[in-house]
Tab-separated table of C-alpha atoms in Angstrom:
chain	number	residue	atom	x	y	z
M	1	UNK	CA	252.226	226.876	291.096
M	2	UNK	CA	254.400	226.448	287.778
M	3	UNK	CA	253.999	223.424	285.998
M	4	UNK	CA	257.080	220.777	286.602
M	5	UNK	CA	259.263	220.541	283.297
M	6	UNK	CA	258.560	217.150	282.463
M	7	UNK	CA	257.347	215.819	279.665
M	8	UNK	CA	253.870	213.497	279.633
M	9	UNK	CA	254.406	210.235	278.072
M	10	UNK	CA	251.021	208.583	279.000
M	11	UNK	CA	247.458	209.725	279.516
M	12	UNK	CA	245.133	207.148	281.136
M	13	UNK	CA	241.702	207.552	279.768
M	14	UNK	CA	238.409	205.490	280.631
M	15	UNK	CA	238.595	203.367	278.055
M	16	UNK	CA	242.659	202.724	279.125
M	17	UNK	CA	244.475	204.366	275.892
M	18	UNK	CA	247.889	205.204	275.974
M	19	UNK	CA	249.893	207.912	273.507
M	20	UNK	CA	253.331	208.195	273.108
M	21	UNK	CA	254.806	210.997	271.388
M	22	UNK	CA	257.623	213.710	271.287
M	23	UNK	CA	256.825	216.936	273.167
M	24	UNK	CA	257.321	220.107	271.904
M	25	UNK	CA	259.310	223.087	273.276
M	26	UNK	CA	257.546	225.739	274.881
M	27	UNK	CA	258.084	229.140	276.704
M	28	UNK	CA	256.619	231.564	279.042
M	29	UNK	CA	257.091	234.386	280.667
M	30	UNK	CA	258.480	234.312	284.800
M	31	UNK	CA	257.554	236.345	287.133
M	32	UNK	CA	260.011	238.992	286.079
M	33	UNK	CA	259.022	239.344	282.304
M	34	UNK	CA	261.288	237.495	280.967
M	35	UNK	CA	261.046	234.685	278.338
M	36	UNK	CA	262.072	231.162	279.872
M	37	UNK	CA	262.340	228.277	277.147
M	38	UNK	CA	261.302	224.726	278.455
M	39	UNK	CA	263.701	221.840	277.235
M	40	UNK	CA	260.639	219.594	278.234
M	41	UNK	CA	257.269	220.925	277.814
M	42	UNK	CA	254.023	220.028	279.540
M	43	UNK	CA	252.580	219.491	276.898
M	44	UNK	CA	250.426	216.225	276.208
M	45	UNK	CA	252.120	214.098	273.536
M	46	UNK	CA	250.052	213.689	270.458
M	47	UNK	CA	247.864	210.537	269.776
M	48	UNK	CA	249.388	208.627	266.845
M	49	UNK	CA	245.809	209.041	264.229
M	50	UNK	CA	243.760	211.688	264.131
M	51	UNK	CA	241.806	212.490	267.439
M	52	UNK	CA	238.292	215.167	267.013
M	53	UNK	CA	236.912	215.684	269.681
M	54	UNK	CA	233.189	217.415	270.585
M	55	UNK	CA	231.153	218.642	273.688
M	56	UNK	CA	228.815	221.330	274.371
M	57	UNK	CA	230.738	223.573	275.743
M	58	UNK	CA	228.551	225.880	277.588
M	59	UNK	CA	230.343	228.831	277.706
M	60	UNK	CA	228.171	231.928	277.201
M	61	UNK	CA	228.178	235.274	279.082
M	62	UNK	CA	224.638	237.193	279.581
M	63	UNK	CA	225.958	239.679	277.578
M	64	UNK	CA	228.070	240.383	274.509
M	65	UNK	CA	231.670	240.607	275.832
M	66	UNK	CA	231.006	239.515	279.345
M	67	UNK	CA	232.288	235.600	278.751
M	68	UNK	CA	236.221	236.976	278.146
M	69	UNK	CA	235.682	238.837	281.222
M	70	UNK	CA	234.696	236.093	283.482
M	71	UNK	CA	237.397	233.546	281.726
M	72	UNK	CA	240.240	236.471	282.176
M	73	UNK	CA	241.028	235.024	286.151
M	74	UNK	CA	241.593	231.616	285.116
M	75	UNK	CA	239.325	229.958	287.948
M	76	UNK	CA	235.956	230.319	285.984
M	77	UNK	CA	234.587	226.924	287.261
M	78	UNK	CA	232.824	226.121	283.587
M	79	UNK	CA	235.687	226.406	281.381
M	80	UNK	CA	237.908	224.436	284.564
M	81	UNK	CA	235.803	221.231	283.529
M	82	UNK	CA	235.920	221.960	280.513
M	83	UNK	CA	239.796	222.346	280.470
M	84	UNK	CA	240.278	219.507	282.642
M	85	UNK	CA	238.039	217.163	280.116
M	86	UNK	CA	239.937	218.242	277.287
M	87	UNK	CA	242.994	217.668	278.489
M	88	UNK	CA	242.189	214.226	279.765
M	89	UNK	CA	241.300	213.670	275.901
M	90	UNK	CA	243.742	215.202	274.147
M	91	UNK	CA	242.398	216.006	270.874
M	92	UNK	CA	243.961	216.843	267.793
M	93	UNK	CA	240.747	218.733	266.649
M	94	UNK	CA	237.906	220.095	268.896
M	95	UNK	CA	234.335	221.241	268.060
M	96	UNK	CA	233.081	223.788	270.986
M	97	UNK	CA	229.327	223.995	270.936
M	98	UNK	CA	227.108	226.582	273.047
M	99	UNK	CA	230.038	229.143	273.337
M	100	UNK	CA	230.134	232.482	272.424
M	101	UNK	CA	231.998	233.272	269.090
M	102	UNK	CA	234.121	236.046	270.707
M	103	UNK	CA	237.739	235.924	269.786
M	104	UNK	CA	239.038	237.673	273.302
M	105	UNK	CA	236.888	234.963	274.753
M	106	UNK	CA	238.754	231.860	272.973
M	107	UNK	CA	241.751	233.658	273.531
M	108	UNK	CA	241.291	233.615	277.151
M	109	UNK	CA	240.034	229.748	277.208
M	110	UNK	CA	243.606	229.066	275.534
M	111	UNK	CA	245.439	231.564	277.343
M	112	UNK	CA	244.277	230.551	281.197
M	113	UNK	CA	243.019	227.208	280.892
M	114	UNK	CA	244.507	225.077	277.883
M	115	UNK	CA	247.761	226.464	277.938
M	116	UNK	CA	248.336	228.248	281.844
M	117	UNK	CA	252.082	227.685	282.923
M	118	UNK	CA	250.922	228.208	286.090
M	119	UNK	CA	248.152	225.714	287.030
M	120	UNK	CA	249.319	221.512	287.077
M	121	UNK	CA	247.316	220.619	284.078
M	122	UNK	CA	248.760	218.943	281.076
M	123	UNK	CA	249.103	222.055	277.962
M	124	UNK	CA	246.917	221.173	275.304
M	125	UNK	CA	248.265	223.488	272.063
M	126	UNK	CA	245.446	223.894	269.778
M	127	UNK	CA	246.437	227.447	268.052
M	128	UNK	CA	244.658	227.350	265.269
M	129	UNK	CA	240.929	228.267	265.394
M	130	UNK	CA	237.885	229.280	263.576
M	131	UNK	CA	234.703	230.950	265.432
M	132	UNK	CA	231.348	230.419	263.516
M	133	UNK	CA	228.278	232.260	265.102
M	134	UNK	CA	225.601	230.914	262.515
M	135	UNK	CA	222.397	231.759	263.201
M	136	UNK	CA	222.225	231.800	266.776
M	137	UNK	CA	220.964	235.265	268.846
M	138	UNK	CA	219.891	236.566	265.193
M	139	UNK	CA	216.468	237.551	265.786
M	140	UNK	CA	213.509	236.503	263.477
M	141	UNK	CA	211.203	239.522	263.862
M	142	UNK	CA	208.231	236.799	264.981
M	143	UNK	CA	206.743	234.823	268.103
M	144	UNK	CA	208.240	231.694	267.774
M	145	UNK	CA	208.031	230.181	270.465
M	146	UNK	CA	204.067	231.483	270.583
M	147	UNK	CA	204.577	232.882	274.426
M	148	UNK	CA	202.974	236.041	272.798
M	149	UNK	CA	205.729	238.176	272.943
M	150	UNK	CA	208.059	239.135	269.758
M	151	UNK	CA	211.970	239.594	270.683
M	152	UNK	CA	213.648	237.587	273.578
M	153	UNK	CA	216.639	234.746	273.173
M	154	UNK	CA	213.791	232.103	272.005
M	155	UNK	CA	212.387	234.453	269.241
M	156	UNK	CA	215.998	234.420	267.530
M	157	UNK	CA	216.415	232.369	264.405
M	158	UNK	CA	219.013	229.977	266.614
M	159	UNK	CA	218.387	230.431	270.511
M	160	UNK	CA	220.347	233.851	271.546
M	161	UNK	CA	220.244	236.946	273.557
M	162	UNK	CA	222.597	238.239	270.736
M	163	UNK	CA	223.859	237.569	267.480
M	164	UNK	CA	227.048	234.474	268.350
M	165	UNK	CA	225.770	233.846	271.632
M	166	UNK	CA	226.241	229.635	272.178
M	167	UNK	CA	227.429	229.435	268.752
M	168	UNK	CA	230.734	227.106	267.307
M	169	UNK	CA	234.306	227.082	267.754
M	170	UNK	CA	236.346	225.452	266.086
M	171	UNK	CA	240.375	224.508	267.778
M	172	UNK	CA	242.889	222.734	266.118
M	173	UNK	CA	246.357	221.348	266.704
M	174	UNK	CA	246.835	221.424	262.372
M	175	UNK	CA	246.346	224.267	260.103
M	176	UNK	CA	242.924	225.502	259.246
M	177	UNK	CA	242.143	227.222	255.584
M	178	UNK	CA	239.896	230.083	256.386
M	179	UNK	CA	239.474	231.530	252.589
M	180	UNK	CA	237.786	227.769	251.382
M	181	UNK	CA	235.087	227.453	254.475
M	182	UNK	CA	232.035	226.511	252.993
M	183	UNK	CA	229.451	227.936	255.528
M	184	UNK	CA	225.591	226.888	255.140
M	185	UNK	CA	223.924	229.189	257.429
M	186	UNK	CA	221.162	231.178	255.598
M	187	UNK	CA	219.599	228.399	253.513
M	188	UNK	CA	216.111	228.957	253.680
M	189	UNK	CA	214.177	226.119	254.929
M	190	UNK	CA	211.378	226.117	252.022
M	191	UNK	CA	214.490	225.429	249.423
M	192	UNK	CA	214.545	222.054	250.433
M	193	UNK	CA	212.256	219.791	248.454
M	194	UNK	CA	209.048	219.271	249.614
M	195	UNK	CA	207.744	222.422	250.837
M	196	UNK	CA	209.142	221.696	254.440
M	197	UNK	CA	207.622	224.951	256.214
M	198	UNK	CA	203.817	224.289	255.111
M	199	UNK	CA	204.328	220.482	256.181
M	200	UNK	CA	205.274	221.690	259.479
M	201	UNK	CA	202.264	224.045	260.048
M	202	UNK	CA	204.229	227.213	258.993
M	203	UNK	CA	202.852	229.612	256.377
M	204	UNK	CA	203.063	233.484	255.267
M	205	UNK	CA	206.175	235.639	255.713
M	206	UNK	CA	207.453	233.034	258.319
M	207	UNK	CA	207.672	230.086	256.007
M	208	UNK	CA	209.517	232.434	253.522
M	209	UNK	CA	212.069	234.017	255.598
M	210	UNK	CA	212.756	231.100	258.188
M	211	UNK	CA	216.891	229.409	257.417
M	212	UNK	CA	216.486	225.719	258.355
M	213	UNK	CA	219.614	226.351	260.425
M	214	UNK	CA	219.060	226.720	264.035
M	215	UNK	CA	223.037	227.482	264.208
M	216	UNK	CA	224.693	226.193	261.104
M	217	UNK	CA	226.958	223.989	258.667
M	218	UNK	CA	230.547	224.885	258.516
M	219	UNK	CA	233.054	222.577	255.819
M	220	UNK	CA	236.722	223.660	257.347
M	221	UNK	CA	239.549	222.187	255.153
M	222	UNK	CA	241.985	221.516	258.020
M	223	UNK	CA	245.637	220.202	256.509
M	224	UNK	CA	246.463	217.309	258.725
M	225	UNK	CA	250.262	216.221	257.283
M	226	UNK	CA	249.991	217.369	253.825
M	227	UNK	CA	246.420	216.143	253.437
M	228	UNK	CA	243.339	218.109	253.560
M	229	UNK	CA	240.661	216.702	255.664
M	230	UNK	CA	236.924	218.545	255.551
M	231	UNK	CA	235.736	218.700	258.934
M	232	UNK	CA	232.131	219.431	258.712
M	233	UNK	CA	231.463	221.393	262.050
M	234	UNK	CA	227.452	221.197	262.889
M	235	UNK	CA	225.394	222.908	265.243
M	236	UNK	CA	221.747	221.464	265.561
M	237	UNK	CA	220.739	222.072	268.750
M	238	UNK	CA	217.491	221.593	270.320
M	239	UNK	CA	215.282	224.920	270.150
M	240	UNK	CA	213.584	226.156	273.176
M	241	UNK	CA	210.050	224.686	274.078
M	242	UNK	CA	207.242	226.069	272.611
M	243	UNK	CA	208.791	225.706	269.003
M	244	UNK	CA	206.305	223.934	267.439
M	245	UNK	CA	207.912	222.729	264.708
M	246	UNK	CA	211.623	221.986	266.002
M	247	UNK	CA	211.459	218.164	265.401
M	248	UNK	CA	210.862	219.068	261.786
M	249	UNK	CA	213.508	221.632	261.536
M	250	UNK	CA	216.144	219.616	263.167
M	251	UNK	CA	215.248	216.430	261.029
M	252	UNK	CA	215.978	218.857	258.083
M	253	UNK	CA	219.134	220.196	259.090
M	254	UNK	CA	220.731	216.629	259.509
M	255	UNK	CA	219.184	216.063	255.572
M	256	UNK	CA	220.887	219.042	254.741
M	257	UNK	CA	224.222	217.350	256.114
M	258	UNK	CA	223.596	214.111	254.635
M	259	UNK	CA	222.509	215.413	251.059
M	260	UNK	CA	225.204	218.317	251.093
M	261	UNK	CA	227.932	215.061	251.153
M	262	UNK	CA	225.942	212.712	248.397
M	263	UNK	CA	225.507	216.454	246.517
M	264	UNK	CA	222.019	217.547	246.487
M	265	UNK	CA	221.427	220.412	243.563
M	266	UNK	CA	219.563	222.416	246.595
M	267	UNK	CA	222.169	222.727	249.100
M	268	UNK	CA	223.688	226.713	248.786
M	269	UNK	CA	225.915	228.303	250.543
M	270	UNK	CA	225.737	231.547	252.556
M	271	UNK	CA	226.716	233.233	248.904
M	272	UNK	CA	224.061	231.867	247.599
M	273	UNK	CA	226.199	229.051	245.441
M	274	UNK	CA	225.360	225.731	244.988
M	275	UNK	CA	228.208	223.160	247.031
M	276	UNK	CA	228.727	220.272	247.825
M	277	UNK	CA	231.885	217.970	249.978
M	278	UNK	CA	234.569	217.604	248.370
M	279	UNK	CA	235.203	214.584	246.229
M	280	UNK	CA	237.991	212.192	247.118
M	281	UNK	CA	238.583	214.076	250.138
M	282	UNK	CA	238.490	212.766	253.620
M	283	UNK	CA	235.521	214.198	255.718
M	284	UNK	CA	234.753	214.030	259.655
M	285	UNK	CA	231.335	215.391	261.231
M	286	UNK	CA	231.666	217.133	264.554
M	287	UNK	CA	229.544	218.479	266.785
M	288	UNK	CA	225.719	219.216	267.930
M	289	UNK	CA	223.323	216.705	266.260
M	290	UNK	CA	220.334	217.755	268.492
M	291	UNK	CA	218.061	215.425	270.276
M	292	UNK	CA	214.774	215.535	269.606
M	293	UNK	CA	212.987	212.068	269.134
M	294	UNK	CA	211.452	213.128	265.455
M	295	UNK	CA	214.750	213.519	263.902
M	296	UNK	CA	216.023	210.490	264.952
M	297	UNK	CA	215.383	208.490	261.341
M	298	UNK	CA	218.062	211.445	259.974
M	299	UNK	CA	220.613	210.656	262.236
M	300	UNK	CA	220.678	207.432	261.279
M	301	UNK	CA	220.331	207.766	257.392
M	302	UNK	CA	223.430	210.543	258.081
M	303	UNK	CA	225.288	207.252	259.128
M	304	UNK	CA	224.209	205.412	256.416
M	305	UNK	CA	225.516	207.815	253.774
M	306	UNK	CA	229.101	208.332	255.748
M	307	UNK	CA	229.185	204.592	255.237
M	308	UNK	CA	231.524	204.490	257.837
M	309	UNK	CA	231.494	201.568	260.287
M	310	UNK	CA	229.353	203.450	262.657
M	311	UNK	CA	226.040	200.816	263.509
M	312	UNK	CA	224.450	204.055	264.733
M	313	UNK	CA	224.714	207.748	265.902
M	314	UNK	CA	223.152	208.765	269.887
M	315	UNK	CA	222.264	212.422	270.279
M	316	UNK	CA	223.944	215.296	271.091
M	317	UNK	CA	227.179	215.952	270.936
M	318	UNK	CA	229.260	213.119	268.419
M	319	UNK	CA	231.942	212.971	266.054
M	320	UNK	CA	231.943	210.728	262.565
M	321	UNK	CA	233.742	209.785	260.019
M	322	UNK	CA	233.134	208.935	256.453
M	323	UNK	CA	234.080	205.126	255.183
M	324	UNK	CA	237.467	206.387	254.187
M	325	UNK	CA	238.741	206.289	257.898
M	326	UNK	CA	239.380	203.563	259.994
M	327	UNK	CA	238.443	204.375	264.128
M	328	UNK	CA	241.163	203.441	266.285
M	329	UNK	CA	239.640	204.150	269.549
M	330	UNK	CA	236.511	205.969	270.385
M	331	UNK	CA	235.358	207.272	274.330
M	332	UNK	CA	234.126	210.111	276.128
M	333	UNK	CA	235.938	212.018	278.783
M	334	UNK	CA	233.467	213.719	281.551
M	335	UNK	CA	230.391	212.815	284.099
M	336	UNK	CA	227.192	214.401	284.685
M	337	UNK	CA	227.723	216.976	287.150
M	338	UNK	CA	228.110	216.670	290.618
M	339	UNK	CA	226.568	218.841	294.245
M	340	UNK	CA	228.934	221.045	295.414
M	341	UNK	CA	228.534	221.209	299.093
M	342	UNK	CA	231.274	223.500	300.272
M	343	UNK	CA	228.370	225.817	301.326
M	344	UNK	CA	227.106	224.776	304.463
M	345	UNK	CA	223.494	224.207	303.966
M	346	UNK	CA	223.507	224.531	300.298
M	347	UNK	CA	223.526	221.960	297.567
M	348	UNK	CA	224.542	223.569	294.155
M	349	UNK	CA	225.344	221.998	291.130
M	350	UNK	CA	228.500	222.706	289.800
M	351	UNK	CA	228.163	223.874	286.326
M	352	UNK	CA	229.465	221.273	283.580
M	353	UNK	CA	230.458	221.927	279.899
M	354	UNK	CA	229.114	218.600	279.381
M	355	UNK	CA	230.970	215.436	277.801
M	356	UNK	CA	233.765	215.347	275.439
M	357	UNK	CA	233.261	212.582	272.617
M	358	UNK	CA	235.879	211.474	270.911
M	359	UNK	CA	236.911	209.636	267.822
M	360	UNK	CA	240.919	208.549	266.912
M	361	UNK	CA	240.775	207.895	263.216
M	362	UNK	CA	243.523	206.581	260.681
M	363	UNK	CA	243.912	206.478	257.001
């Protein structure tokens, strides 16, 4: 069914927030090929600050091409939760982890779920994007998770059948500067002071070769009206079990994150320069802060340096801001998933991309 031509002028979230805005034009193609131009758009109106949003995602085919393919009818039932829990939050800004960095595959997402002029959800127009497959699928050439086996998704430097599987997106409602990414993906974990790999019971050609990245560090100068705001877009997942030493690893990818703002003479980027954020520049940190109980000191420190008015940081998937910011409203859109029971007899869990957190920000 075609979406109605009426504009929305409220979304009711959980936490009862209400945007007003002016919708923009759109058009589509009908039935017959030809262009039709909306006075009225479905399209959500834009929240008044800054809105980022982040949620895993889960969007990965088994292999390399096969997510676009399964996203092309527009019914896929992942990227339908996903769609509708993005829509419900209407970001300005969105940080997709654990989906495959395949541009036919975003297009699709965008294409038959964000922006379909045929289903009766709200159009969320995020048309800028950037797709950052870190280290993820990239495989290590050693038995890490000691099953005594080399090769496999759990052997890869980031978890992966292949190289961008369950990797980072980036979409965005404001321009994104693709020649100034800083991306910190290949720093290797004994750079860091305090001979990290040895303290974690690693040694040899291992120690030397291992990136402290499970997935990666991305800086994306985004202009949001005129400024440029650094959204550092993070991808510390939890690594499959067996990995010894993935509490350490993940501890040291958040201090990686927390000295590459103060400016740490270590930190180097996937050139092999040395970088740091931006002075005087607004900064935001999206995305997959991992889990695991031993990094949970570095989460918290990561707070302390944003100096934002943050108490503390949960796991997973979160959004903050530095102290230049001010938060407007925070919430999360999404439940944990529920039984589908349309087949008689059967109980199956519907698959869920997980929750969208949010953050609406001013200056």
């Amino acid at each position: 069914m075609r979406k109605l031509l009426t504009s929305t002028a409220s979304l009711a979230l959980g936490v009862g927030l209400v945007c007003v805005g002016v919708p923009a034009q759109a058009s589509w193609l009908d039935s017959d090929g030809r262009a039709e131009a909306a006075q009225s758009a479905p399209e959500q109106s834009a929240p008044s600050g800054l809105r980022v949003a982040t949620v895993d995602a889960e969007l990965s085919g088994a292999d390399q091409g096969q997510l676009a393919i399964e996203l092309a009818s527009g019914t896929d039932r992942r990227a339908t939760r996903l769609a509708d829990h993005l829509t419900e939050a209407n970001p300005d800004i969105v940080v997709l982890t654990g989906m495959d960095t395949e541009q036919t595959a975003v297009d699709a997402l965008r294409a038959n779920y964000l922006n379909n002029p045929f289903d009766d959800r709200p159009d969320l127009n995020l048309p800028y994007s950037y797709l950052a497959p870190g280290t993820t699928g990239v495989q290590s050439g050693a038995d890490l998770d000691a099953d005594g086996v080399v090769g496999g998704p759990n052997d890869a430097w980031g978890a992966g059948e292949y190289e961008g599987q369950g990797g980072l997106v980036v979409l965005s409602r404001y321009p994104i500067d693709p020649e100034k990414i800083t991306s910190i993906t290949t720093l290797p974990w004994h750079a860091l002071p305090g001979d990290r790999p040895k303290a974690a019971g690693l040694d040899g050609v291992l120690a030397g070769a291992i990136p402290v990245m499970s997935g990666g560090l991305w800086d994306i100068p985004i202009d949001y009206r005129g400024e440029t705001v650094h959204l550092l877009a993070a991808q510390f997942s939890d690594q499959p079990a067996g990995v010894s030493f993935a509490g350490q690893r993940q501890q040291d990818q958040l201090r990686v994150l927390a000295d590459y703002f103060t400016g740490a003479a270590y930190v180097r980027d996937d050139a092999q320069r040395l970088v740091h954020a931006h002075r005087n520049e607004a900064v935001i940190v999206a995305g997959d802060l991992g889990s695991m109980p031993q990094a949970n000191s570095a989460r918290a420190h990561l707070v302390q340096v944003l100096r934002h008015e943050q108490d503390g940081v949960e796991t997973g998937a979160q959004v903050l801001a530095d102290h230049s910011w001010s938060t407007q409203e925070s919430g999360s859109v999404g439940a944990p998933a529920q039984p589908d029971r349309s087949v008689t007899g059967i109980e199956e869990l519907l698959p869920d991309s997980g929750q969208v957190r949010y953050l609406d920000l001013g200056r």
